CSV table of C-alpha atoms and ligand atoms in Angstrom, one decimal:
chain,number,residue,atom,x,y,z
J,652,MET,CA,-3.6,48.3,15.3
J,653,ILE,CA,-7.2,47.2,16.3
J,654,GLN,CA,-7.8,45.5,19.7
J,655,LEU,CA,-10.4,42.4,20.1
J,656,ARG,CA,-11.3,39.5,21.9
J,657,MET,CA,-13.1,36.2,21.9
J,658,ARG,CA,-16.1,35.6,24.2
J,659,ARG,CA,-15.9,31.9,24.9
J,660,GLY,CA,-12.6,29.7,25.5
J,661,VAL,CA,-10.6,29.3,28.4
J,662,HIS,CA,-6.8,31.1,29.4
J,663,PRO,CA,-4.5,28.2,30.5
J,664,PRO,CA,-1.5,28.9,32.0
J,665,GLU,CA,0.9,30.1,29.1
J,666,GLY,CA,4.2,28.3,29.6
J,667,LYS,CA,6.1,29.8,26.8
J,668,LEU,CA,9.3,28.7,27.7
J,669,SER,CA,11.1,29.0,24.4
J,670,ALA,CA,9.4,32.2,23.3
J,671,GLY,CA,12.9,34.3,23.9
J,672,LYS,CA,15.0,31.2,21.8
J,673,PRO,CA,15.7,32.1,18.2
J,674,ILE,CA,15.1,29.3,15.6
J,675,GLU,CA,18.1,27.4,15.3
J,676,GLU,CA,18.6,25.1,12.2
J,677,PHE,CA,19.0,21.6,13.5
J,678,PRO,CA,21.8,19.3,12.1
J,679,VAL,CA,20.6,16.8,9.1
J,680,PRO,CA,20.1,13.6,10.8
J,681,LYS,CA,21.8,9.8,9.9
J,682,GLN,CA,18.4,8.6,8.4
J,683,VAL,CA,14.9,10.4,7.9
J,684,VAL,CA,11.5,8.3,7.9
J,685,ILE,CA,9.4,10.2,5.5
J,686,PRO,CA,5.5,8.6,5.7
J,687,LEU,CA,3.4,9.2,2.6
J,688,SER,CA,0.4,10.5,4.6
J,689,GLN,CA,1.3,13.5,6.3
J,690,HIS,CA,-2.0,15.7,5.2
J,691,ALA,CA,-5.8,15.8,5.0
J,692,GLY,CA,-6.8,13.3,2.1
J,693,LYS,CA,-5.4,10.2,0.4
J,694,PRO,CA,-1.7,9.1,1.1
J,695,ALA,CA,0.4,9.9,-1.9
J,696,THR,CA,1.9,7.1,-4.3
J,697,PRO,CA,5.1,6.0,-4.0
J,698,LEU,CA,7.5,7.1,-6.6
J,699,VAL,CA,10.9,5.5,-5.4
J,700,LYS,CA,12.1,1.9,-4.5
J,701,LYS,CA,14.4,0.1,-2.6
J,702,ARG,CA,18.1,1.6,-3.0
J,703,GLN,CA,17.2,4.2,-5.3
J,704,LYS,CA,19.4,7.7,-4.8
J,705,VAL,CA,17.4,10.5,-3.9
J,706,LYS,CA,18.3,14.1,-3.8
J,707,THR,CA,17.1,17.0,-1.5
J,708,GLY,CA,13.9,18.3,-2.5
J,709,GLU,CA,12.8,15.2,-5.0
J,710,LYS,CA,9.6,14.1,-5.1
J,711,ILE,CA,9.2,10.7,-3.6
J,712,GLY,CA,5.2,10.6,-3.3
J,713,GLU,CA,2.9,11.8,-5.8
J,714,ALA,CA,-0.5,13.2,-4.8
J,715,SER,CA,-3.2,10.7,-5.3
J,716,GLY,CA,-6.2,12.4,-6.0
J,717,PHE,CA,-8.0,15.9,-5.6
J,718,ILE,CA,-7.5,15.8,-1.8
J,719,SER,CA,-3.9,14.8,-1.2
J,720,ALA,CA,-0.5,16.0,-1.5
J,721,PRO,CA,2.8,15.3,-2.7
J,722,VAL,CA,5.9,14.3,-0.5
J,723,HIS,CA,9.5,15.2,-0.8
J,724,SER,CA,12.8,13.8,0.3
J,725,SER,CA,14.3,16.4,3.1
J,726,VAL,CA,17.4,15.0,2.5
J,727,THR,CA,20.2,13.7,-0.1
J,728,GLY,CA,20.5,9.6,0.2
J,729,THR,CA,19.5,6.5,-0.6
J,730,VAL,CA,15.8,4.6,0.0
J,731,LYS,CA,16.7,1.9,2.4
J,732,THR,CA,13.0,0.1,2.7
J,733,LEU,CA,9.3,1.5,2.6
J,734,GLU,CA,8.0,0.3,5.3
J,735,THR,CA,4.8,0.9,7.6
J,736,VAL,CA,5.5,3.0,10.7
J,737,LEU,CA,3.4,4.6,13.1
J,738,LEU,CA,2.3,7.8,13.4
J,739,PRO,CA,1.9,10.3,16.2
J,740,ASN,CA,-2.1,10.2,16.2
J,741,GLY,CA,-1.7,5.9,16.9
J,742,SER,CA,-2.5,5.6,12.9
J,743,SER,CA,0.3,4.0,10.6
J,744,ALA,CA,1.2,5.2,7.1
J,745,LEU,CA,3.7,3.7,4.5
J,746,ALA,CA,7.0,5.5,4.9
J,747,ALA,CA,10.1,6.1,2.8
J,748,ILE,CA,13.2,5.4,5.1
J,749,ILE,CA,16.4,7.1,3.7
J,750,ALA,CA,20.0,7.0,4.9
J,751,VAL,CA,21.8,10.1,4.2
J,752,ASP,CA,24.8,10.2,2.0
J,753,GLU,CA,28.1,11.6,3.4
J,754,GLY,CA,29.5,14.2,1.5
J,755,GLU,CA,28.0,17.3,-0.4
J,756,GLU,CA,23.9,17.8,-0.1
J,757,GLU,CA,22.5,17.7,-3.8
J,758,TRP,CA,19.4,19.7,-4.4
J,759,ALA,CA,16.9,19.0,-6.8
J,760,GLU,CA,15.2,21.4,-9.4
J,761,PRO,CA,11.9,22.7,-8.3
J,762,THR,CA,9.0,21.0,-10.4
J,763,TRP,CA,7.2,24.1,-10.9
J,764,PRO,CA,8.7,27.2,-13.2
J,765,MET,CA,10.5,29.7,-11.2
J,766,LYS,CA,9.6,33.5,-11.3
J,767,ASP,CA,9.6,37.3,-10.0
J,768,LEU,CA,7.3,36.8,-7.2
J,769,SER,CA,6.1,39.8,-8.6
J,770,ALA,CA,5.2,38.2,-12.1
J,771,LEU,CA,3.2,35.2,-10.3
J,772,THR,CA,-0.5,34.9,-11.4
J,773,PRO,CA,-2.9,33.1,-9.2
J,774,GLU,CA,-2.7,29.9,-11.3
J,775,ASP,CA,1.0,29.8,-10.5
J,776,LEU,CA,0.5,30.2,-6.6
J,777,ARG,CA,-1.8,26.9,-7.0
J,778,THR,CA,0.7,25.2,-9.3
J,779,ILE,CA,3.4,25.8,-6.6
J,780,THR,CA,1.8,24.9,-3.5
J,781,ARG,CA,0.3,21.9,-5.2
J,782,GLU,CA,3.8,20.7,-6.5
J,783,ALA,CA,5.5,21.7,-3.0
J,784,GLY,CA,3.5,19.6,-0.9
J,785,ILE,CA,2.5,22.4,1.2
J,786,VAL,CA,-0.4,22.0,3.3
J,787,GLY,CA,-1.8,23.9,6.5
J,788,LEU,CA,0.7,24.0,9.2
J,789,GLY,CA,-1.7,25.5,11.8
J,790,GLY,CA,-2.6,21.5,12.5
J,791,ALA,CA,-5.3,20.7,9.9
J,792,VAL,CA,-2.8,19.6,7.3
J,793,PHE,CA,-4.8,20.5,4.6
J,794,PRO,CA,-3.6,20.9,1.1
J,795,THR,CA,-3.1,24.3,0.4
J,796,SER,CA,-3.5,24.2,-3.2
J,797,VAL,CA,-7.3,23.2,-2.6
J,798,LYS,CA,-7.9,25.5,0.1
J,799,ILE,CA,-6.9,28.5,-2.1
J,800,SER,CA,-9.0,27.2,-5.1
J,801,PRO,CA,-12.8,27.8,-3.6
J,802,PRO,CA,-15.6,27.5,-5.8
J,803,LYS,CA,-16.6,30.2,-7.8
J,804,GLU,CA,-19.7,31.1,-6.5
J,805,TYR,CA,-18.1,31.8,-3.0
J,806,PRO,CA,-16.1,34.9,-3.9
J,807,ILE,CA,-13.4,35.5,-0.6
J,808,ASP,CA,-13.4,38.9,0.3
J,809,SER,CA,-10.9,38.8,3.5
J,810,VAL,CA,-7.6,37.1,4.2
J,811,ILE,CA,-6.9,36.2,7.8
J,812,VAL,CA,-3.3,35.8,8.7
J,813,ASN,CA,-3.2,33.4,11.8
J,814,GLY,CA,-0.4,34.4,14.0
J,815,ALA,CA,-2.6,33.7,17.3
J,816,GLU,CA,-0.7,30.8,18.4
J,817,CYS,CA,-3.0,30.4,21.2
J,818,GLU,CA,-1.8,26.6,22.1
J,819,PRO,CA,0.0,27.0,25.7
J,820,TYR,CA,4.0,26.4,25.2
J,821,LEU,CA,4.3,26.4,21.6
J,822,THR,CA,6.4,29.3,20.3
J,823,SER,CA,7.1,27.9,16.4
J,824,ASP,CA,4.9,30.9,15.1
J,825,HIS,CA,6.1,33.8,17.3
J,826,ARG,CA,9.8,33.3,16.1
J,827,LEU,CA,8.7,32.8,12.3
J,828,MET,CA,6.8,36.1,13.2
J,829,LEU,CA,9.6,37.9,14.4
J,830,GLU,CA,12.5,36.5,12.4
J,831,HIS,CA,10.9,36.5,9.0
J,832,THR,CA,8.3,38.9,9.2
J,833,GLN,CA,8.8,40.1,5.7
J,834,GLU,CA,8.7,36.5,4.1
J,835,ILE,CA,5.3,36.2,5.9
J,836,PHE,CA,4.2,39.2,4.7
J,837,GLN,CA,5.0,38.7,0.9
J,838,ALA,CA,3.3,35.1,1.1
J,839,ALA,CA,0.1,36.7,2.4
J,840,GLN,CA,0.1,39.2,-0.2
J,841,LEU,CA,0.3,36.3,-2.7
J,842,LEU,CA,-2.2,35.0,-1.3
J,843,LYS,CA,-4.6,38.0,-1.4
J,844,MET,CA,-4.1,38.3,-4.8
J,845,THR,CA,-4.7,34.9,-5.7
J,846,VAL,CA,-8.2,34.7,-4.3
J,847,GLY,CA,-8.8,38.1,-5.3
J,848,ALA,CA,-9.8,39.2,-1.4
J,849,LYS,CA,-10.2,43.1,-0.9
J,850,ARG,CA,-8.7,43.3,2.8
J,851,GLY,CA,-6.0,41.1,4.8
J,852,TYR,CA,-5.8,41.5,8.6
J,853,ILE,CA,-3.0,39.6,10.2
J,854,ALA,CA,-4.2,38.2,13.5
J,855,ILE,CA,-1.9,38.1,16.7
J,856,GLU,CA,-2.5,37.4,20.5
J,857,ASP,CA,-1.4,40.2,22.7
J,858,ASN,CA,1.2,37.7,24.7
J,859,LYS,CA,3.4,38.4,21.3
J,860,ARG,CA,3.1,42.2,20.8
J,861,ASP,CA,6.9,42.4,19.6
J,862,ALA,CA,5.4,40.4,16.3
J,863,ALA,CA,2.3,42.3,16.2
J,864,GLU,CA,4.6,45.7,16.5
J,865,ALA,CA,6.9,44.0,13.5
J,866,PHE,CA,4.0,43.7,11.3
J,867,GLU,CA,2.3,47.4,11.8
J,868,ASN,CA,5.6,48.8,10.8
J,869,LEU,CA,5.5,46.6,7.7
J,870,VAL,CA,1.9,47.1,7.2
J,871,LYS,CA,1.8,50.8,7.5
J,872,GLY,CA,1.0,52.6,4.3
J,873,VAL,CA,-0.3,49.2,2.2
J,874,GLY,CA,-3.9,50.6,3.0
J,875,ASP,CA,-5.8,47.2,2.4
J,876,TRP,CA,-4.3,45.5,5.4
J,877,GLU,CA,-4.4,45.9,9.2
J,878,VAL,CA,-2.6,44.0,12.0
J,879,VAL,CA,-5.3,42.8,14.7
J,880,LEU,CA,-4.2,42.3,18.2
J,881,LEU,CA,-6.4,39.9,20.1
J,882,LYS,CA,-6.8,39.3,23.9
J,883,THR,CA,-5.0,36.0,24.5
J,884,ARG,CA,-7.5,33.3,24.7
J,885,TYR,CA,-7.5,29.6,23.6
J,886,PRO,CA,-9.0,28.6,21.0
J,887,GLN,CA,-8.9,31.7,19.4
J,888,GLY,CA,-6.5,30.5,16.6
J,889,ALA,CA,-9.2,28.1,15.3
J,890,GLU,CA,-10.6,29.3,12.5
J,891,LYS,CA,-13.9,29.6,13.0
J,892,SER,CA,-13.1,31.6,16.2
J,893,LEU,CA,-10.6,34.1,14.2
J,894,ILE,CA,-13.5,34.6,11.5
J,895,LYS,CA,-15.9,35.1,14.0
J,896,VAL,CA,-14.0,37.9,16.5
J,897,ILE,CA,-12.6,39.6,13.3
J,898,LEU,CA,-15.4,39.7,10.5
J,899,GLY,CA,-18.2,38.6,13.2
J,900,ARG,CA,-19.2,36.2,10.4
J,901,GLU,CA,-20.1,32.2,12.0
J,902,VAL,CA,-19.5,29.7,9.5
J,903,PRO,CA,-22.5,27.4,9.3
J,904,MET,CA,-22.5,23.8,11.0
J,905,GLY,CA,-20.7,21.5,8.5
J,906,GLY,CA,-19.8,24.8,6.4
J,907,LEU,CA,-16.1,26.1,5.7
J,908,PRO,CA,-14.4,29.7,5.8
J,909,PHE,CA,-15.0,30.3,1.6
J,910,HIS,CA,-18.9,30.0,2.7
J,911,VAL,CA,-18.5,33.1,4.5
J,912,GLY,CA,-16.0,34.7,2.1
J,913,ALA,CA,-13.1,34.3,4.4
J,914,LEU,CA,-9.5,32.5,4.0
J,915,VAL,CA,-7.4,31.7,7.0
J,916,GLN,CA,-3.9,31.2,6.6
J,917,ASN,CA,-1.3,30.1,9.3
J,918,VAL,CA,2.1,32.0,9.3
J,919,GLY,CA,4.0,28.6,9.2
J,920,THR,CA,2.2,27.8,5.8
J,921,LEU,CA,3.1,31.4,4.6
J,922,TYR,CA,6.4,30.6,5.1
J,923,ALA,CA,6.5,27.6,3.4
J,924,ILE,CA,4.6,29.2,0.5
J,925,TYR,CA,7.6,31.8,0.6
J,926,GLU,CA,10.2,29.2,0.6
J,927,ALA,CA,8.8,27.4,-2.4
J,928,ALA,CA,8.0,30.7,-4.4
J,929,ALA,CA,11.1,32.7,-3.7
J,930,ARG,CA,13.4,29.9,-3.2
J,931,GLY,CA,12.4,26.7,-5.1
J,932,ILE,CA,12.3,24.5,-1.6
J,933,PRO,CA,9.2,22.2,-1.1
J,934,LEU,CA,7.8,21.7,2.1
J,935,ILE,CA,10.9,19.7,3.6
J,936,ARG,CA,11.4,21.4,6.7
J,937,ARG,CA,9.5,23.4,9.5
J,938,VAL,CA,10.0,24.9,12.8
J,939,VAL,CA,9.4,22.5,15.7
J,940,THR,CA,9.3,23.9,19.3
J,941,VAL,CA,10.6,21.3,21.9
J,942,THR,CA,9.6,22.1,25.6
J,943,GLY,CA,7.8,21.3,28.5
J,944,GLU,CA,9.0,21.3,32.1
J,945,GLY,CA,10.9,17.8,31.2
J,946,VAL,CA,13.5,20.0,29.0
J,947,LYS,CA,16.5,21.5,29.9
J,948,ASN,CA,17.1,23.7,27.1
J,949,PRO,CA,13.7,24.3,25.4
J,950,SER,CA,14.5,25.2,22.0
J,951,ASN,CA,12.8,26.0,18.2
J,952,PHE,CA,14.6,23.9,15.9
J,953,LEU,CA,14.4,24.4,12.2
J,954,THR,CA,13.9,20.6,11.4
J,955,ARG,CA,14.1,18.3,8.4
J,956,ILE,CA,10.8,16.4,8.0
J,957,GLY,CA,11.4,12.7,9.1
J,958,THR,CA,14.3,13.6,11.8
J,959,SER,CA,13.0,11.1,14.8
J,960,ALA,CA,11.8,13.0,17.7
J,961,ALA,CA,14.7,11.6,19.9
J,962,GLU,CA,17.2,13.3,18.2
J,963,LEU,CA,15.4,16.6,18.9
J,964,LEU,CA,14.6,15.5,22.6
J,965,GLN,CA,18.0,14.8,23.1
J,966,ALA,CA,19.3,18.1,21.7
J,967,ALA,CA,16.9,20.1,23.9
J,968,GLY,CA,18.4,17.9,26.9
J,969,ALA,CA,14.9,16.0,27.9
J,970,ASP,CA,14.9,13.9,30.6
J,971,LEU,CA,12.9,11.0,29.3
J,972,GLU,CA,13.6,8.9,32.4
J,973,ALA,CA,11.8,11.1,34.4
J,974,ALA,CA,9.1,12.2,31.5
J,975,ARG,CA,5.3,11.2,32.4
J,976,LYS,CA,4.3,12.2,29.0
J,977,ILE,CA,5.3,13.2,25.7
J,978,VAL,CA,3.1,14.9,23.3
J,979,PHE,CA,2.9,15.9,19.6
J,980,GLY,CA,1.8,19.1,19.7
J,981,GLY,CA,0.6,21.3,22.0
J,982,PRO,CA,-1.2,20.5,25.7
J,983,MET,CA,-4.7,21.1,24.5
J,984,MET,CA,-5.0,19.7,21.1
J,985,GLY,CA,-1.7,17.2,20.8
J,986,MET,CA,-1.2,13.5,20.9
J,987,ALA,CA,0.6,11.8,23.6
J,988,VAL,CA,2.9,9.4,22.1
J,989,LYS,CA,4.4,5.9,23.8
J,990,ALA,CA,7.9,6.0,21.9
J,991,PRO,CA,10.0,9.3,21.4
J,992,GLU,CA,11.5,7.5,18.0
J,993,ILE,CA,8.3,8.8,16.0
J,994,PRO,CA,9.4,11.3,13.4
J,995,VAL,CA,8.7,14.6,12.6
J,996,LEU,CA,6.0,15.5,10.2
J,997,LYS,CA,4.7,18.0,8.5
J,998,SER,CA,1.7,19.0,11.4
J,999,THR,CA,4.7,19.1,14.3
J,1000,SER,CA,4.4,22.3,15.7
J,1001,GLY,CA,5.9,21.0,18.7
J,1002,ILE,CA,7.2,18.5,21.2
J,1003,LEU,CA,6.0,18.7,24.8
J,1004,VAL,CA,8.1,16.8,27.5
J,1005,LEU,CA,5.8,16.8,30.6
J,1006,SER,CA,7.2,15.8,34.2
J,1007,SER,CA,4.1,16.6,36.6
J,1008,VAL,CA,1.2,15.1,34.8
J,1009,LYS,CA,-1.4,13.6,37.3
J,1010,LYS,CA,-3.8,10.8,36.7
J,1011,LYS,CA,-7.3,12.6,37.5
J,1012,LYS,CA,-10.3,10.9,39.3
J,1013,VAL,CA,-13.4,10.9,37.2
J,1014,PHE,CA,-16.9,12.0,38.8
J,1015,PRO,CA,-20.3,11.9,37.6
J,1016,CYS,CA,-21.4,14.9,35.7
J,1017,LEU,CA,-22.5,17.9,37.9
J,1018,TYR,CA,-24.8,19.5,35.6
J,1019,CYS,CA,-22.7,22.6,36.1
J,1020,GLY,CA,-22.6,23.6,32.5
J,1021,LYS,CA,-19.3,25.0,32.4
J,1022,CYS,CA,-18.4,22.7,29.4
J,1023,VAL,CA,-21.3,24.3,27.4
J,1024,TYR,CA,-20.2,28.0,28.2
J,1025,ALA,CA,-17.0,27.6,27.4
J,1026,CYS,CA,-17.7,25.7,24.1
J,1027,PRO,CA,-16.3,28.1,21.6
J,1028,LEU,CA,-19.0,26.8,19.2
J,1029,GLY,CA,-21.5,26.7,21.6
J,1030,ILE,CA,-21.9,23.0,21.7
J,1031,THR,CA,-24.1,21.3,24.1
J,1032,THR,CA,-21.0,18.9,24.9
J,1033,THR,CA,-23.0,17.2,27.8
J,1034,ARG,CA,-25.9,16.2,25.5
J,1035,LEU,CA,-23.4,15.3,22.4
J,1036,VAL,CA,-21.8,13.1,24.8
J,1037,LYS,CA,-24.4,11.3,25.9
J,1038,TYR,CA,-25.8,10.3,22.7
J,1039,ILE,CA,-22.3,9.1,21.7
J,1040,GLN,CA,-21.8,7.1,25.0
J,1041,ALA,CA,-25.7,5.6,24.4
J,1042,GLY,CA,-24.7,5.0,20.4
J,1043,MET,CA,-27.3,7.6,19.3
J,1044,TRP,CA,-24.9,8.3,15.9
J,1045,ASP,CA,-27.3,10.3,14.4
J,1046,GLN,CA,-28.3,12.3,17.0
J,1047,ALA,CA,-24.8,12.9,17.8
J,1048,LYS,CA,-24.1,14.3,14.1
J,1049,ALA,CA,-27.3,16.1,14.5
J,1050,PHE,CA,-26.1,17.7,17.6
J,1051,GLY,CA,-22.9,19.1,16.1
J,1052,LEU,CA,-20.7,15.8,16.5
J,1053,PHE,CA,-18.3,16.9,13.3
J,1054,ASN,CA,-18.5,20.8,14.1
J,1055,CYS,CA,-16.9,20.0,17.0
J,1056,MET,CA,-12.9,20.8,16.6
J,1057,GLU,CA,-11.7,19.1,19.1
J,1058,CYS,CA,-10.1,22.0,20.8
J,1059,GLY,CA,-10.7,20.1,24.2
J,1060,VAL,CA,-11.6,23.1,26.4
J,1061,CYS,CA,-14.9,21.4,27.7
J,1062,SER,CA,-12.4,18.8,28.8
J,1063,TYR,CA,-10.3,21.5,30.4
J,1064,VAL,CA,-12.9,23.3,32.4
J,1065,CYS,CA,-15.1,20.0,33.8
J,1066,PRO,CA,-14.6,19.9,37.4
J,1067,ALA,CA,-15.9,16.0,37.4
J,1068,ASN,CA,-12.4,15.2,34.8
J,1069,ILE,CA,-14.9,13.9,32.4
J,1070,PRO,CA,-12.8,13.1,29.2
J,1071,LEU,CA,-15.5,14.9,27.1
J,1072,VAL,CA,-13.4,15.5,24.1
J,1073,HIS,CA,-11.8,12.0,24.0
J,1074,TRP,CA,-15.4,11.0,24.3
J,1075,ILE,CA,-16.1,12.9,20.8
J,1076,ARG,CA,-13.1,11.6,19.2
J,1077,TYR,CA,-14.3,8.3,19.6
J,1078,GLY,CA,-18.1,9.1,18.3
J,1079,LYS,CA,-16.5,10.7,15.3
J,1080,PHE,CA,-14.3,7.4,14.7
J,1081,MET,CA,-17.0,5.0,15.2
J,1082,VAL,CA,-19.3,6.9,12.8
J,1083,ARG,CA,-16.7,7.4,10.1
J,1084,MET,CA,-16.0,3.5,10.4
J,1085,MET,CA,-19.8,3.0,10.0
J,1086,GLU,CA,-19.9,5.0,7.3
J,1087,ALA,CA,-16.9,3.5,5.3
J,1088,LYS,CA,-18.6,-0.1,5.7
J,1089,GLN,CA,-21.7,1.2,4.1
K,1475,SF4,S1,-17.2,20.3,22.3
K,1475,SF4,FE1,-15.6,20.5,20.7
K,1475,SF4,S2,-15.1,22.5,20.2
K,1475,SF4,FE2,-16.7,22.3,21.9
K,1475,SF4,S3,-15.3,22.9,23.7
K,1475,SF4,FE3,-15.4,20.6,23.2
K,1475,SF4,S4,-13.6,19.9,22.1
K,1475,SF4,FE4,-13.9,22.3,22.0
K,1476,SF4,S1,-18.9,20.5,32.7
K,1476,SF4,FE1,-18.5,18.4,33.6
K,1476,SF4,S2,-19.6,18.3,35.2
K,1476,SF4,FE2,-20.3,20.2,34.3
K,1476,SF4,S3,-21.7,20.2,32.7
K,1476,SF4,FE3,-20.0,19.6,31.9
K,1476,SF4,S4,-19.7,17.6,31.7
K,1476,SF4,FE4,-20.8,17.8,33.6
């Protein structure tokens, strides 16, 4: 096992309250709300109508372009209606609201051919990931079938399994790695075969040594795989950070991992690939960590997509009266939500209830340079934010606006409490809006 660490970034208090809690299967709710836009790219096109009966795993939305993904029913029931609902990031999307039928659950047949895993070809895996609606579960929700089809002129030599889970509080990937080591590794081998990589790395931070040891036992004797133990640091799990730390390669500004011969895949996504390839189950469930100081029983629930967050919070004993903030995701990159009735999406790694959030007074910049030093991408954040505040969009773009991965490290270290990452998000929103109008 090799040991490495990233140079920049931060090490916030870990708060992994649910690390010792095994994954529990959350009961099927009475109703699910399944948005047709849960991925990067175009929303899926609805395939169902009001009052239509659907089976578990049935496709209810078809991918509507190259960068898009299908969506499946996570339950057996009847479509009550199709209506626009609020998503955790504050946007809205058309969703199928499905009332669950009482009685036996019926499963739809997979829409891809089922084979022994050893007989799968690269084209089979691309078909499976596309048909099963698999997207990156580490946060980016980019369609996996597109990610594993890089342009021919950019051969992939290295696959990195991302088990860093560097966000504080979240433990869903940790539990998956402990409880489904074998399945994750099998999917990782399929991925490596698909892109024709020579080497594979399993990257895990040193606050999850037990998971690293579990993989180490598995890869012993498999010559082309290596477990890499990383010194715990945020945002080490970001693709660009992992590639830099493990391969020593810099993804160019505006570039993607394939530009430097790498493919990074999160362990949750790999488990979803295994479920689809070996069991014929599309992406209709995921592990969600429900945690925070405002929760009595921090938990890791295997949850059907579309389940209301309110039900998970209740099951984990959340005190919503005392809650100061509910966050979808981790405390660094997550989105604060106003109402807990928002549904669990493919991207929901965790739901966090914080009961001690203080409003901080913002001071003028002290020119201390802490934000620049800590930024994992070396962006001169102070200058970038000045361009955004002045509406100098071309300069902001040239200065790395879209290179920023919104990790929040700059805001976290700023002694003047300047919400730098909020300014950057605002800048991206403005530029995208103006470009859409042109
Ligand atoms: S500028 Fe972007 S990438 Fe750099 S620390 Fe801030 S949020 Fe992270
Ligand atoms: S960390 Fe805050 S105060 Fe220091 S230079 Fe950056 S923006 Fe200014």
